[in-house]
Coordinates of C-alpha atoms in Angstrom, one line a residue:
Chain A
M1 CA 53.8 273.8 146.5
S2 CA 52.6 271.7 142.9
P3 CA 54.0 270.9 140.0
D4 CA 53.5 272.7 136.2
R5 CA 50.0 271.8 134.6
V6 CA 50.4 270.4 132.1
S7 CA 47.7 272.4 128.4
R8 CA 44.1 272.1 128.3
R9 CA 45.0 270.1 124.8
A10 CA 47.7 268.2 125.7
V11 CA 45.0 267.0 129.0
V12 CA 42.2 266.1 125.7
G13 CA 44.4 264.4 124.2
A14 CA 45.6 261.9 127.8
M15 CA 42.3 261.6 127.9
A16 CA 40.8 260.4 124.2
A17 CA 44.1 258.3 123.9
G18 CA 43.1 256.6 127.2
A19 CA 40.0 256.2 125.8
A20 CA 40.7 255.6 122.6
A21 CA 42.6 252.6 124.7
I22 CA 39.8 251.2 126.6
A23 CA 37.4 250.6 123.4
L24 CA 39.6 249.1 121.3
G25 CA 41.3 246.9 124.6
P26 CA 44.8 245.8 125.9
D27 CA 45.8 244.8 122.1
H28 CA 46.0 248.0 121.5
L29 CA 47.0 250.4 124.6
Q30 CA 50.2 250.9 123.4
A31 CA 49.4 252.8 120.0
A32 CA 47.6 254.7 123.4
V33 CA 50.4 255.3 125.3
A34 CA 51.4 259.0 125.9
A35 CA 53.6 260.5 124.0
P36 CA 56.1 262.0 125.4
Q37 CA 56.1 266.1 125.5
T38 CA 59.4 267.3 123.1
K39 CA 62.0 270.4 124.3
P40 CA 64.0 272.2 121.0
I41 CA 67.4 271.7 119.9
P42 CA 68.8 275.3 120.6
S43 CA 71.0 275.4 117.8
T44 CA 68.2 274.5 115.5
G45 CA 64.9 275.2 117.7
E46 CA 64.5 271.0 116.1
Q47 CA 62.1 269.1 118.6
V48 CA 62.9 266.1 119.8
P49 CA 61.1 263.9 122.1
V50 CA 62.4 264.5 125.9
V51 CA 62.9 260.3 126.6
G52 CA 65.1 258.7 124.3
L53 CA 66.7 255.2 124.2
G54 CA 70.9 254.2 125.1
S55 CA 72.0 250.7 123.4
W56 CA 74.9 250.7 126.1
S57 CA 74.6 246.4 127.3
T58 CA 71.6 246.1 126.5
F59 CA 71.9 246.1 123.1
N60 CA 75.3 244.5 122.7
V61 CA 73.4 241.2 121.6
G62 CA 75.9 239.3 119.0
K63 CA 74.4 237.0 116.7
D64 CA 72.3 235.9 119.1
T65 CA 68.4 236.0 116.7
Q66 CA 66.9 235.7 119.4
L67 CA 67.8 238.1 121.3
L68 CA 68.6 241.0 118.0
D69 CA 64.5 239.9 117.8
E70 CA 63.6 240.8 121.6
C71 CA 65.4 244.3 120.9
T72 CA 63.5 245.0 117.8
A73 CA 60.7 245.3 119.3
V74 CA 61.8 247.1 122.1
I75 CA 62.7 249.9 118.7
S76 CA 59.3 249.0 117.6
A77 CA 57.7 249.8 120.9
F78 CA 59.7 253.0 121.3
L79 CA 58.8 253.6 117.8
A80 CA 55.8 253.6 118.6
A81 CA 55.1 255.2 121.6
G82 CA 56.4 258.5 120.3
G83 CA 61.2 258.1 121.0
R84 CA 62.5 259.8 118.1
M85 CA 66.7 259.6 119.6
I86 CA 68.2 256.9 119.9
D87 CA 71.8 257.0 121.3
S88 CA 75.0 254.6 120.6
S89 CA 78.5 254.4 119.8
P90 CA 81.2 252.2 118.3
M91 CA 82.2 251.5 121.8
Y92 CA 79.1 249.2 123.0
G93 CA 80.2 246.4 121.1
S94 CA 77.5 244.8 118.7
S95 CA 75.2 247.8 120.0
Q96 CA 75.3 250.1 116.6
A97 CA 74.8 246.7 114.8
T98 CA 72.0 244.8 117.0
I99 CA 69.8 248.9 116.0
G100 CA 71.1 248.2 112.7
Y101 CA 69.0 245.1 112.5
A102 CA 66.3 246.2 114.3
L103 CA 66.4 248.9 112.0
G104 CA 66.4 247.3 108.5
K105 CA 63.1 245.0 109.6
L106 CA 61.5 247.2 110.5
G107 CA 61.1 249.0 107.2
H108 CA 63.4 252.3 107.8
P109 CA 61.6 253.7 109.9
P110 CA 62.7 257.5 110.7
V111 CA 64.3 258.1 114.1
F112 CA 67.3 260.8 115.6
S113 CA 70.4 259.0 115.0
A114 CA 73.0 259.3 118.0
D115 CA 76.3 258.1 118.0
K116 CA 79.8 258.6 119.3
V117 CA 83.8 259.3 117.4
W118 CA 85.9 256.7 119.1
T119 CA 89.4 256.4 119.2
S120 CA 92.2 258.0 120.2
S121 CA 93.5 258.1 116.1
G122 CA 92.6 261.1 114.4
A123 CA 92.8 259.6 110.7
E124 CA 90.6 257.1 112.2
G125 CA 87.8 259.0 112.8
P126 CA 86.1 259.1 109.3
A127 CA 86.8 255.7 108.9
Q128 CA 84.9 254.6 112.3
V129 CA 82.5 256.8 110.8
Q130 CA 81.4 255.2 107.8
E131 CA 81.5 252.2 109.8
S132 CA 79.0 252.7 111.8
R133 CA 77.2 254.3 109.4
T134 CA 77.7 251.4 107.5
R135 CA 75.9 249.6 111.4
W136 CA 73.5 251.3 111.4
G137 CA 72.9 251.5 107.9
I138 CA 71.8 255.0 107.5
R139 CA 73.0 257.4 104.7
Q140 CA 73.9 259.3 107.3
F141 CA 73.9 260.3 110.9
D142 CA 71.7 263.3 113.1
L143 CA 74.2 264.1 115.9
L144 CA 78.1 262.7 116.1
Q145 CA 79.5 263.1 119.9
V146 CA 83.6 262.8 120.7
H147 CA 82.8 259.9 122.9
N148 CA 84.7 260.2 126.0
L149 CA 86.1 262.9 124.9
L150 CA 88.5 260.5 123.9
A151 CA 91.2 262.8 121.4
W152 CA 88.0 265.8 120.4
E153 CA 91.2 268.5 120.0
E154 CA 91.1 266.3 116.6
Q155 CA 87.7 264.3 116.7
L156 CA 85.9 268.0 117.1
P157 CA 87.2 269.6 114.0
M158 CA 86.5 266.5 111.2
L159 CA 82.8 266.2 113.2
L160 CA 82.8 270.8 112.5
A161 CA 83.6 270.0 108.5
M162 CA 81.3 267.1 108.4
K163 CA 78.7 268.9 109.3
K164 CA 79.7 272.3 107.7
E165 CA 79.9 269.9 104.5
G166 CA 76.4 268.5 104.9
K167 CA 77.0 265.0 106.0
L168 CA 76.1 265.2 109.6
R169 CA 73.2 267.4 111.7
Y170 CA 74.7 268.2 115.2
V171 CA 77.9 268.1 116.4
G172 CA 79.0 267.0 120.4
I173 CA 80.6 265.5 123.1
T174 CA 79.8 264.0 126.3
T175 CA 81.4 262.6 128.7
S176 CA 79.4 260.1 132.3
E177 CA 79.5 259.7 136.0
G178 CA 81.4 263.5 135.7
R179 CA 84.8 262.5 134.6
R180 CA 86.8 265.5 133.0
H181 CA 83.4 268.7 133.6
E182 CA 86.4 271.7 133.3
E183 CA 87.6 270.2 129.8
I184 CA 84.2 269.7 129.0
E185 CA 83.2 273.5 130.1
Q186 CA 86.0 274.9 127.6
V187 CA 84.5 272.8 124.9
M188 CA 81.6 274.1 125.4
R189 CA 83.2 277.8 125.8
A190 CA 85.5 277.1 122.1
Y191 CA 83.8 275.6 119.6
P192 CA 80.2 276.0 117.8
I193 CA 78.2 271.7 119.7
D194 CA 74.9 271.1 118.8
F195 CA 75.3 268.8 122.3
V196 CA 76.4 267.7 125.2
Q197 CA 75.9 264.7 126.8
V198 CA 76.8 263.7 130.7
T199 CA 76.1 261.8 133.8
Y200 CA 72.6 263.4 135.4
N201 CA 70.0 261.8 137.6
I202 CA 68.8 262.9 140.8
Q203 CA 71.7 261.2 143.2
A204 CA 74.0 262.5 140.9
R205 CA 73.7 266.4 139.9
Q206 CA 77.0 267.5 139.9
V207 CA 75.8 269.2 136.3
E208 CA 73.6 271.2 138.8
Q209 CA 76.1 273.9 139.7
R210 CA 78.1 274.7 135.8
I211 CA 77.3 272.4 133.4
L212 CA 74.0 272.9 132.5
P213 CA 73.6 276.7 133.1
L214 CA 77.1 277.0 131.2
A215 CA 74.6 275.2 128.0
A216 CA 72.1 276.8 128.7
D217 CA 73.9 280.3 128.5
R218 CA 75.0 279.1 125.6
G219 CA 72.2 277.5 123.7
I220 CA 73.4 273.9 124.1
A221 CA 71.5 270.2 124.5
V222 CA 71.8 268.3 126.8
I223 CA 71.4 264.5 126.7
C224 CA 71.7 262.7 129.9
N225 CA 73.3 259.3 130.5
R226 CA 72.7 256.9 132.8
P227 CA 69.9 258.1 134.1
F228 CA 69.4 255.1 136.5
E229 CA 73.0 253.8 136.4
K230 CA 73.3 251.8 134.6
G231 CA 70.5 250.1 136.9
A232 CA 71.8 250.5 140.1
L233 CA 69.5 253.5 141.3
L234 CA 66.6 251.8 140.8
R235 CA 67.5 248.8 142.5
E236 CA 67.6 250.8 145.5
V237 CA 65.4 252.8 145.2
E238 CA 63.2 250.5 144.9
A239 CA 63.1 249.2 148.0
H240 CA 61.2 251.7 149.1
P241 CA 58.1 252.4 148.2
L242 CA 56.9 255.2 145.6
P243 CA 56.4 258.5 148.1
P244 CA 53.0 260.0 147.9
M245 CA 54.3 263.3 146.2
A246 CA 54.6 260.5 143.4
A247 CA 51.0 260.8 142.7
D248 CA 51.2 264.8 142.2
I249 CA 53.7 264.6 139.0
G250 CA 51.8 261.4 137.4
A251 CA 54.6 259.2 138.6
R252 CA 53.5 255.5 138.8
T253 CA 57.1 254.0 138.8
W254 CA 60.5 255.0 140.6
A255 CA 61.7 254.8 137.2
Q256 CA 59.2 257.2 135.6
F257 CA 59.6 259.7 139.2
I258 CA 63.5 259.6 138.2
L259 CA 62.7 260.4 134.5
K260 CA 60.4 263.4 135.3
F261 CA 62.5 264.9 137.2
I262 CA 65.6 264.9 135.1
V263 CA 63.8 265.9 131.4
S264 CA 61.6 268.7 133.7
N265 CA 65.4 270.6 134.6
P266 CA 64.8 273.3 131.7
A267 CA 68.5 272.9 130.9
V268 CA 68.1 268.8 130.2
T269 CA 67.0 268.4 126.9
C270 CA 66.4 264.7 127.0
A271 CA 67.8 261.6 128.8
I272 CA 68.6 258.4 126.9
P273 CA 67.1 255.5 129.1
A274 CA 69.2 251.9 128.3
T275 CA 66.4 249.0 128.4
S276 CA 66.3 245.2 126.7
K277 CA 62.9 245.2 127.9
V278 CA 59.0 246.4 125.5
A279 CA 57.4 247.1 129.1
H280 CA 60.3 248.7 130.0
V281 CA 60.9 250.9 127.5
Q282 CA 56.7 251.6 127.4
E283 CA 56.8 252.9 131.0
N284 CA 59.8 255.6 129.8
L285 CA 58.1 257.2 127.5
Q286 CA 55.3 257.5 130.1
G287 CA 58.0 259.5 132.5
G288 CA 58.3 261.8 129.3
S289 CA 54.3 262.9 129.2
G290 CA 51.5 264.2 131.4
V291 CA 52.6 266.6 134.7
M292 CA 56.1 268.7 135.0
P293 CA 57.4 269.7 138.3
N294 CA 59.1 273.1 138.4
A295 CA 62.5 273.3 140.6
A296 CA 60.7 273.7 143.7
F297 CA 59.0 270.5 143.9
R298 CA 62.1 269.4 141.7
A299 CA 64.1 270.1 145.2
R300 CA 61.3 268.3 147.1
M301 CA 61.6 264.9 145.5
A302 CA 65.9 265.2 145.5
G303 CA 65.0 265.7 149.3
A304 CA 62.9 262.5 149.3
V305 CA 65.6 260.5 147.5
A306 CA 67.9 260.6 150.1
A307 CA 65.7 260.6 153.1
L308 CA 65.3 256.5 151.6
Chain G
M1 CA 92.1 255.6 129.1
S2 CA 92.3 258.5 131.2
E3 CA 91.6 258.8 134.4
W4 CA 90.9 255.5 134.5
W5 CA 91.1 255.2 138.2
T6 CA 87.4 256.5 138.8
Y7 CA 85.4 253.1 137.4
R8 CA 84.0 250.5 138.9
V9 CA 84.5 246.9 137.8
A10 CA 80.9 247.2 136.7
D11 CA 81.4 250.1 134.2
F12 CA 83.6 248.0 132.3
L13 CA 81.5 245.0 131.5
M14 CA 79.4 245.3 128.0
Y15 CA 76.6 242.9 128.1
S16 CA 73.7 241.9 130.0
A17 CA 73.6 239.1 131.8
R18 CA 71.2 237.7 130.5
T19 CA 73.4 237.8 127.1
W20 CA 76.1 236.5 128.3
H21 CA 73.5 233.3 129.9
R22 CA 72.4 233.4 126.0
L23 CA 76.0 233.2 124.8
I24 CA 77.3 229.6 126.8
E25 CA 73.2 228.6 126.3
Q26 CA 74.1 228.9 121.8
Y27 CA 77.4 227.5 122.3
N28 CA 76.7 224.4 123.9
A29 CA 73.3 223.7 121.1
A30 CA 75.9 224.2 118.4
F31 CA 78.5 221.9 120.3
W32 CA 77.0 219.1 121.1
P33 CA 77.2 216.4 122.1
L34 CA 81.0 217.2 122.4
Q35 CA 81.1 218.4 126.0
L36 CA 80.5 214.5 126.7
F37 CA 83.6 214.2 125.5
A38 CA 86.1 217.0 127.1
V39 CA 84.4 215.9 130.4
L40 CA 85.9 213.0 129.2
L41 CA 89.2 214.2 128.5
G42 CA 88.8 215.1 131.9
L43 CA 88.1 211.8 134.0
I44 CA 91.4 210.9 131.9
I45 CA 93.3 213.9 133.0
M46 CA 92.0 213.1 136.1
A47 CA 93.5 209.8 135.7
L48 CA 96.8 209.8 134.9
A49 CA 97.0 212.6 136.9
V50 CA 96.4 210.8 140.8
R51 CA 97.1 207.8 139.2
A52 CA 100.7 208.8 137.3
P53 CA 101.8 206.1 135.7
A54 CA 104.7 206.5 133.2
G55 CA 104.4 208.9 130.5
Q56 CA 101.9 210.9 132.0
G57 CA 103.3 214.3 132.0
R58 CA 103.6 214.6 127.2
A59 CA 99.6 213.0 127.2
V60 CA 98.7 215.8 130.6
G61 CA 100.1 218.9 128.5
G62 CA 98.8 217.3 125.3
I63 CA 95.4 216.8 126.1
L64 CA 95.0 220.5 128.0
A65 CA 96.6 222.3 125.4
V66 CA 94.0 221.4 123.0
L67 CA 91.2 222.3 125.1
W68 CA 93.1 225.3 126.1
G69 CA 93.2 226.1 122.5
W70 CA 89.6 224.9 121.9
V71 CA 88.7 227.0 124.6
A72 CA 90.3 229.8 122.7
I73 CA 88.9 229.6 119.0
A74 CA 85.3 228.6 119.1
F75 CA 84.6 230.1 122.8
L76 CA 86.5 233.0 123.4
W77 CA 87.4 234.1 119.5
R78 CA 84.3 233.1 117.4
R79 CA 81.5 233.5 120.9
Y80 CA 82.7 235.6 123.6
A81 CA 84.6 238.9 121.7
T82 CA 81.1 239.4 119.1
I83 CA 80.0 241.2 122.6
S84 CA 84.0 242.1 124.1
T85 CA 86.4 244.4 122.9
A86 CA 88.4 241.9 126.0
G87 CA 87.2 239.0 124.2
A88 CA 89.7 238.5 120.8
W89 CA 92.9 239.6 124.3
F90 CA 91.2 236.2 126.4
A91 CA 91.9 234.5 123.2
G92 CA 95.0 235.2 122.4
A93 CA 96.1 234.2 126.4
F94 CA 94.5 231.3 126.5
G95 CA 96.4 230.8 122.9
I96 CA 99.8 231.6 124.8
Q97 CA 98.9 228.9 127.9
A98 CA 97.5 226.0 124.7
I99 CA 101.5 227.1 123.7
L100 CA 102.5 227.3 127.0
L101 CA 101.6 223.9 127.9
A102 CA 102.1 221.7 124.5
W103 CA 105.8 222.6 124.8
A104 CA 106.0 221.3 128.7
G105 CA 104.0 218.5 128.1
P106 CA 104.1 216.9 124.9
L107 CA 107.2 218.9 123.6
R108 CA 109.4 219.0 126.5
N109 CA 108.4 215.8 129.1
T110 CA 109.2 218.7 132.1
F111 CA 106.3 217.5 134.6
S112 CA 105.8 214.3 136.3
F113 CA 102.6 213.5 138.9
G114 CA 102.0 212.3 142.5
V115 CA 99.1 213.4 144.9
R116 CA 101.7 214.0 147.9
G117 CA 100.8 217.2 150.4
A118 CA 97.5 219.6 151.1
A119 CA 98.7 221.1 147.9
G120 CA 98.0 218.1 146.2
W121 CA 95.1 217.0 147.7
L122 CA 93.8 220.5 146.9
G123 CA 94.5 220.1 142.8
V124 CA 92.6 216.7 143.4
V125 CA 89.7 217.8 144.8
L126 CA 89.7 222.1 142.1
L127 CA 89.3 219.3 139.6
A128 CA 86.6 216.7 140.3
A129 CA 85.3 219.6 141.1
A130 CA 85.6 221.4 137.7
V131 CA 85.4 218.2 135.9
L132 CA 82.2 216.8 137.4
A133 CA 80.3 219.5 139.9
Y134 CA 80.5 223.1 137.5
P135 CA 78.5 222.0 134.6
F136 CA 76.0 221.4 137.8
V137 CA 76.2 225.4 139.6
S138 CA 74.2 227.1 136.3
V139 CA 71.9 223.8 137.3
L140 CA 71.9 225.1 141.0
A141 CA 71.3 228.8 139.6
G142 CA 67.9 227.9 138.6
R143 CA 69.4 228.2 134.9
G144 CA 69.5 224.8 134.1
I145 CA 71.8 222.1 132.0
A146 CA 71.5 224.0 129.0
Q147 CA 73.9 226.7 130.1
A148 CA 76.4 224.6 132.1
E149 CA 79.9 225.3 131.8
V150 CA 81.7 222.6 131.3
F151 CA 85.3 221.4 130.9
G152 CA 87.5 221.3 128.5
M153 CA 84.4 224.2 126.8
M154 CA 84.4 227.0 128.6
P155 CA 86.8 229.4 130.4
D156 CA 85.8 228.2 134.2
P157 CA 86.3 224.7 134.9
T158 CA 89.2 224.7 132.2
V159 CA 91.3 226.9 134.4
L160 CA 90.5 225.1 137.3
G161 CA 90.9 222.5 136.5
T162 CA 94.2 222.7 135.6
I163 CA 94.6 224.4 138.4
G164 CA 94.3 221.4 139.6
V165 CA 96.7 219.4 137.9
L166 CA 99.2 222.1 137.9
L167 CA 99.2 221.1 141.9
I168 CA 99.4 217.7 141.4
A169 CA 102.5 218.4 138.8
R170 CA 106.0 218.4 140.2
G171 CA 109.0 219.6 138.3
G172 CA 109.9 223.7 137.5
W173 CA 107.2 224.0 134.6
R174 CA 104.8 224.4 137.0
R175 CA 104.6 227.9 137.9
R176 CA 105.7 229.3 134.9
L177 CA 101.9 227.4 134.3
L178 CA 99.8 228.8 137.3
A179 CA 100.5 232.4 135.8
I180 CA 98.2 233.1 133.2
P181 CA 95.3 230.4 134.8
V182 CA 96.2 232.9 138.1
L183 CA 95.1 235.4 136.1
W184 CA 92.4 234.4 134.3
C185 CA 90.8 233.7 137.7
M186 CA 90.7 238.0 139.0
V187 CA 89.9 238.1 135.8
S188 CA 86.5 235.9 135.6
A189 CA 85.8 236.3 140.3
A190 CA 85.5 239.8 138.9
M191 CA 83.3 239.5 135.4
I192 CA 81.6 237.6 138.1
W193 CA 81.1 239.6 141.0
A194 CA 79.8 242.6 138.1
L195 CA 77.3 240.2 136.3
R196 CA 75.7 239.5 140.5
Q197 CA 75.4 243.0 141.0
E198 CA 73.5 243.7 138.1
G199 CA 71.5 240.4 138.8
G200 CA 73.1 237.9 136.8

């Protein structure tokens, strides 16, 4: 079974980028990285790149100027390589402030800002959103999600009201590692949310059964967190050679192999791997470009990983 | 937190190993050469506890109270809390231990010292390891002396040394004073395990 074919235009574009990279030399390779593919947000049709940037753990660097500058380099490389969605949460320590520091240093480039509300008190929700905006240094968020469904009965109406007032573009809910999926489904059925964020990767495939089909049916965009299980999945598979089938989809690393598996699922909008390394963010974004596997090929990919 | 039992220890680790080690390095750089004074205090505690001159309970308790208070404020509250929401709670626990040590030592003079039996000698070994050997763990791990964890400056060697002192000590307060250090050992072991899981 062969993977889906990319368009002729994309191939020509990639060849042109490669030629430019050779002509310009190593210093300009970053600019020549093939941009990730995009997918539409079902509720509006707005296109977003299929690989975003998470911030759990990696961007929680406190006030360490050296690490703040390293994170700035990661965000700079992410944006230069065609990335747009950056995801964070008040739960992630200083990650929001790190993103704000980086965006300030980079001159406030356009990003798709995704953050969360994470408080058990409904009354504290608006103040937390305000605090998060201040940390990011932005006027308003593109997307706010109820983190891990915490007090969602109170937070979700607040976010939907913000959207109605034009203070927010998209509303979502999140969970991770298969928790509270029944409740997630209830919210997906009962509320006009734009996004749902869940854990999905080549080993953690629980959402394929009900969440992803429901999201497709309801027109809800899907963000996939923990694509590499906080690095544990990569450490596990990288003990083995990349299977030959990886070449058929242009995956040169395990990270790209796994990302292509995730974002090629028609119900998935994007994945948000977190990293603190420029080389990794570029590698990840390339995982969202080029040839993508179809359903049968994805099944073979999952089988190959399961057999390791 | 709902379904808390489904979370792993690593899920509670909010920062990377690199951030943790850089935090220690910057803290050490900010207060150098205070580390030498802290080690000197550790050596004084060793001498007082092992040689057991009269009145040593007040002095040892007082020095330990100051060191626990320093770690609570200078490291846990001012530094660690910038990368961990648990930092403030840990600082509070260390502050409580500082108060208890001050109460048991300088204020009430509840314990005396004398190396007796296996527990006493284990206490001497733990105290010596905390003061003299612990700073070199980072060197052996390949991270260099700049990231050394020093007794009286960082939580782990301070806790280890305090447990050593309490094993040498006699008196009704010592068991109560072991509660927070023993709890910290469990917390710290979990954090170290989680950091190692991600290659730190």
